[in-house]
mmCIF file of C-alpha atoms in Angstrom:
data_model
loop_
_atom_site.group_PDB
_atom_site.id
_atom_site.type_symbol
_atom_site.label_atom_id
_atom_site.label_comp_id
_atom_site.label_asym_id
_atom_site.label_seq_id
_atom_site.Cartn_x
_atom_site.Cartn_y
_atom_site.Cartn_z
ATOM 1 C CA UNK L 1 16.014 13.060 14.348
ATOM 2 C CA UNK L 2 12.527 13.658 13.146
ATOM 3 C CA UNK L 3 9.639 11.225 13.449
ATOM 4 C CA UNK L 4 7.059 10.879 10.532
ATOM 5 C CA UNK L 5 4.023 8.728 10.125
ATOM 6 C CA UNK L 6 2.436 7.264 6.997
ATOM 7 C CA UNK L 7 -0.252 4.740 6.289
ATOM 8 C CA UNK L 8 -0.900 2.406 3.324
ATOM 9 C CA UNK L 9 -2.687 -0.590 2.090
ATOM 10 C CA UNK L 10 -2.092 -4.048 0.644
ATOM 11 C CA UNK L 11 -5.000 -3.992 -1.792
ATOM 12 C CA UNK L 12 -6.157 -7.363 -3.113
ATOM 13 C CA UNK L 13 -8.586 -8.207 -5.941
ATOM 14 C CA UNK L 14 -9.210 -11.865 -6.977
ATOM 15 C CA UNK L 15 -6.042 -12.906 -5.197
ATOM 16 C CA UNK L 16 -3.847 -10.262 -6.931
ATOM 17 C CA UNK L 17 -1.965 -7.336 -5.172
ATOM 18 C CA UNK L 18 -1.996 -3.782 -6.364
ATOM 19 C CA UNK L 19 1.526 -2.161 -6.867
ATOM 20 C CA UNK L 20 2.720 1.135 -8.187
ATOM 21 C CA UNK L 21 5.874 1.931 -10.231
ATOM 22 C CA UNK L 22 7.530 5.181 -9.087
ATOM 23 C CA UNK L 23 10.218 6.979 -11.264
ATOM 24 C CA UNK L 24 11.360 10.301 -9.767
ATOM 25 C CA UNK L 25 13.959 11.888 -12.130
ATOM 26 C CA UNK L 26 15.507 8.518 -12.553
ATOM 27 C CA UNK L 27 16.971 8.683 -9.077
ATOM 28 C CA UNK L 28 14.179 6.830 -7.357
ATOM 29 C CA UNK L 29 12.818 3.985 -9.330
ATOM 30 C CA UNK L 30 10.859 0.886 -8.298
ATOM 31 C CA UNK L 31 7.612 -0.841 -7.363
ATOM 32 C CA UNK L 32 5.944 -0.072 -4.075
ATOM 33 C CA UNK L 33 2.781 -0.486 -2.127
ATOM 34 C CA UNK L 34 0.498 2.637 -1.931
ATOM 35 C CA UNK L 35 1.019 4.727 1.118
ATOM 36 C CA UNK L 36 1.258 8.310 2.321
ATOM 37 C CA UNK L 37 1.556 10.867 5.036
ATOM 38 C CA UNK L 38 -1.044 11.218 7.844
ATOM 39 C CA UNK L 39 -2.786 14.668 7.535
ATOM 40 C CA UNK L 40 -3.734 16.772 10.625
ATOM 41 C CA UNK L 41 -6.905 15.462 12.167
ATOM 42 C CA UNK L 42 -6.886 12.196 10.251
ATOM 43 C CA UNK L 43 -7.237 8.772 11.682
ATOM 44 C CA UNK L 44 -4.680 6.130 10.337
ATOM 45 C CA UNK L 45 -7.275 4.097 8.563
ATOM 46 C CA UNK L 46 -8.632 7.349 6.865
ATOM 47 C CA UNK L 47 -5.037 8.050 5.667
ATOM 48 C CA UNK L 48 -4.556 4.655 4.288
ATOM 49 C CA UNK L 49 -7.858 4.710 2.358
ATOM 50 C CA UNK L 50 -7.279 8.250 1.038
ATOM 51 C CA UNK L 51 -3.718 7.503 -0.040
ATOM 52 C CA UNK L 52 -4.759 4.385 -1.896
ATOM 53 C CA UNK L 53 -7.557 6.286 -3.681
ATOM 54 C CA UNK L 54 -5.194 9.259 -4.534
ATOM 55 C CA UNK L 55 -2.267 7.214 -5.713
ATOM 56 C CA UNK L 56 -4.108 4.489 -7.588
ATOM 57 C CA UNK L 57 -7.701 5.821 -8.212
ATOM 58 C CA UNK L 58 -8.720 2.437 -6.725
ATOM 59 C CA UNK L 59 -11.758 2.526 -4.336
ATOM 60 C CA UNK L 60 -10.526 0.131 -1.562
ATOM 61 C CA UNK L 61 -12.148 -1.146 1.650
ATOM 62 C CA UNK L 62 -10.380 -2.052 4.860
ATOM 63 C CA UNK L 63 -10.463 -5.692 5.866
ATOM 64 C CA UNK L 64 -8.105 -5.376 8.864
ATOM 65 C CA UNK L 65 -4.983 -3.741 10.335
ATOM 66 C CA UNK L 66 -1.884 -5.683 9.366
ATOM 67 C CA UNK L 67 0.913 -3.989 11.306
ATOM 68 C CA UNK L 68 3.631 -1.375 11.306
ATOM 69 C CA UNK L 69 6.874 -1.010 9.503
ATOM 70 C CA UNK L 70 9.610 1.406 10.188
ATOM 71 C CA UNK L 71 12.618 2.914 8.239
ATOM 72 C CA UNK L 72 14.898 5.711 8.285
ATOM 73 C CA UNK L 73 16.161 8.031 5.627
ATOM 74 C CA UNK L 74 18.250 11.116 5.421
ATOM 75 C CA UNK L 75 17.361 14.616 4.029
ATOM 76 C CA UNK L 76 20.035 17.276 3.612
ATOM 77 C CA UNK L 77 19.116 18.583 7.097
ATOM 78 C CA UNK L 78 18.126 15.648 9.249
ATOM 79 C CA UNK L 79 17.501 12.068 9.697
ATOM 80 C CA UNK L 80 13.794 10.961 9.445
ATOM 81 C CA UNK L 81 12.442 7.952 11.320
ATOM 82 C CA UNK L 82 9.197 6.891 9.604
ATOM 83 C CA UNK L 83 6.453 4.636 10.879
ATOM 84 C CA UNK L 84 4.088 3.190 8.341
ATOM 85 C CA UNK L 85 0.813 1.546 9.411
ATOM 86 C CA UNK L 86 -0.491 -1.038 6.921
ATOM 87 C CA UNK L 87 -3.967 -2.249 6.254
ATOM 88 C CA UNK L 88 -5.147 -5.296 4.282
ATOM 89 C CA UNK L 89 -7.800 -3.971 1.758
ATOM 90 C CA UNK L 90 -10.040 -5.411 -0.902
ATOM 91 C CA UNK L 91 -11.518 -3.621 -3.929
ATOM 92 C CA UNK L 92 -14.124 -4.682 -6.599
ATOM 93 C CA UNK L 93 -12.157 -4.325 -9.784
ATOM 94 C CA UNK L 94 -8.749 -4.425 -11.373
ATOM 95 C CA UNK L 95 -9.091 -0.604 -12.268
ATOM 96 C CA UNK L 96 -6.175 1.431 -11.240
ATOM 97 C CA UNK L 97 -4.578 4.665 -12.577
ATOM 98 C CA UNK L 98 -1.193 5.875 -11.199
ATOM 99 C CA UNK L 99 -0.943 9.396 -9.834
ATOM 100 C CA UNK L 100 1.412 11.156 -12.215
ATOM 101 C CA UNK L 101 1.892 14.096 -9.972
ATOM 102 C CA UNK L 102 3.581 11.760 -7.345
ATOM 103 C CA UNK L 103 5.902 10.354 -10.049
ATOM 104 C CA UNK L 104 3.980 7.070 -10.286
ATOM 105 C CA UNK L 105 4.305 5.933 -13.913
ATOM 106 C CA UNK L 106 2.492 2.544 -13.879
ATOM 107 C CA UNK L 107 0.209 0.518 -11.614
ATOM 108 C CA UNK L 108 -1.345 -2.986 -11.768
ATOM 109 C CA UNK L 109 -2.373 -6.072 -10.011
ATOM 110 C CA UNK L 110 0.093 -8.888 -9.589
ATOM 111 C CA UNK L 111 0.094 -12.545 -8.395
ATOM 112 C CA UNK L 112 1.729 -12.815 -4.925
ATOM 113 C CA UNK L 113 5.055 -14.190 -6.097
ATOM 114 C CA UNK L 114 5.350 -11.574 -8.805
ATOM 115 C CA UNK L 115 4.437 -8.737 -6.406
ATOM 116 C CA UNK L 116 6.961 -10.070 -3.836
ATOM 117 C CA UNK L 117 9.751 -10.098 -6.301
ATOM 118 C CA UNK L 118 8.851 -6.714 -7.873
ATOM 119 C CA UNK L 119 8.695 -4.781 -4.534
ATOM 120 C CA UNK L 120 11.726 -2.565 -4.026
ATOM 121 C CA UNK L 121 11.901 -2.501 -0.211
ATOM 122 C CA UNK L 122 12.275 -5.429 2.151
ATOM 123 C CA UNK L 123 9.989 -3.935 4.813
ATOM 124 C CA UNK L 124 7.179 -3.837 2.205
ATOM 125 C CA UNK L 125 7.917 -7.487 1.275
ATOM 126 C CA UNK L 126 7.468 -8.446 4.924
ATOM 127 C CA UNK L 127 4.162 -6.534 5.075
ATOM 128 C CA UNK L 128 3.003 -8.253 1.840
ATOM 129 C CA UNK L 129 3.850 -11.597 3.396
ATOM 130 C CA UNK L 130 1.768 -10.802 6.447
ATOM 131 C CA UNK L 131 -1.135 -9.378 4.604
ATOM 132 C CA UNK L 132 -1.300 -12.117 2.024
ATOM 133 C CA UNK L 133 -1.215 -14.798 4.907
ATOM 134 C CA UNK L 134 -4.193 -13.055 6.405
ATOM 135 C CA UNK L 135 -5.905 -12.944 3.027
ATOM 136 C CA UNK L 136 -5.356 -16.653 2.518
ATOM 137 C CA UNK L 137 -6.678 -17.521 5.937
ATOM 138 C CA UNK L 138 -9.819 -15.409 5.419
ATOM 139 C CA UNK L 139 -10.461 -16.888 1.918
ATOM 140 C CA UNK L 140 -9.975 -20.481 3.418
ATOM 141 C CA UNK L 141 -12.588 -19.752 6.162
ATOM 142 C CA UNK L 142 -14.954 -18.088 3.515
ATOM 143 C CA UNK L 143 -14.589 -14.746 5.233
ATOM 144 C CA UNK L 144 -13.106 -12.696 2.442
ATOM 145 C CA UNK L 145 -15.472 -10.249 0.750
ATOM 146 C CA UNK L 146 -18.249 -10.722 3.269
ATOM 147 C CA UNK L 147 -19.272 -7.055 3.674
ATOM 148 C CA UNK L 148 -16.561 -4.776 5.016
ATOM 149 C CA UNK L 149 -17.630 -2.045 2.683
ATOM 150 C CA UNK L 150 -18.341 0.439 5.504
ATOM 151 C CA UNK L 151 -14.858 1.733 5.396
ATOM 152 C CA UNK L 152 -14.283 2.994 1.862
ATOM 153 C CA UNK L 153 -12.955 6.416 0.977
#
């Protein structure tokens, strides 16, 4: 068994959530949140910001840490246990461009209920629920978009 760590973001702009559509040789197909592997010497928040930028071209800013999800998958040689650390993020436009090299074919911002039903994996749906609840609470208290721009990639 091998352990791996990734980090990603639930990016929200004007109440809508950024998703990516991945299609890898028609074997892996579905909507996901942006995330990727931690590189050597990188802090988790740095990985999350970098991966969002690389995979979507969106310049995001961290609002707060949301939590961790975990899943396992098998490769021909071993079982991998992956921890994914998630951050709630904001951005200042609907612009996104999927990273073709990583087999992302589409990207866009979706209303919560649309994003929830589009997401392929249940662990990402749970993170979306947590992050969106945080967003709603911050918005209700007029604390959304109040200057977290110090953490952009």
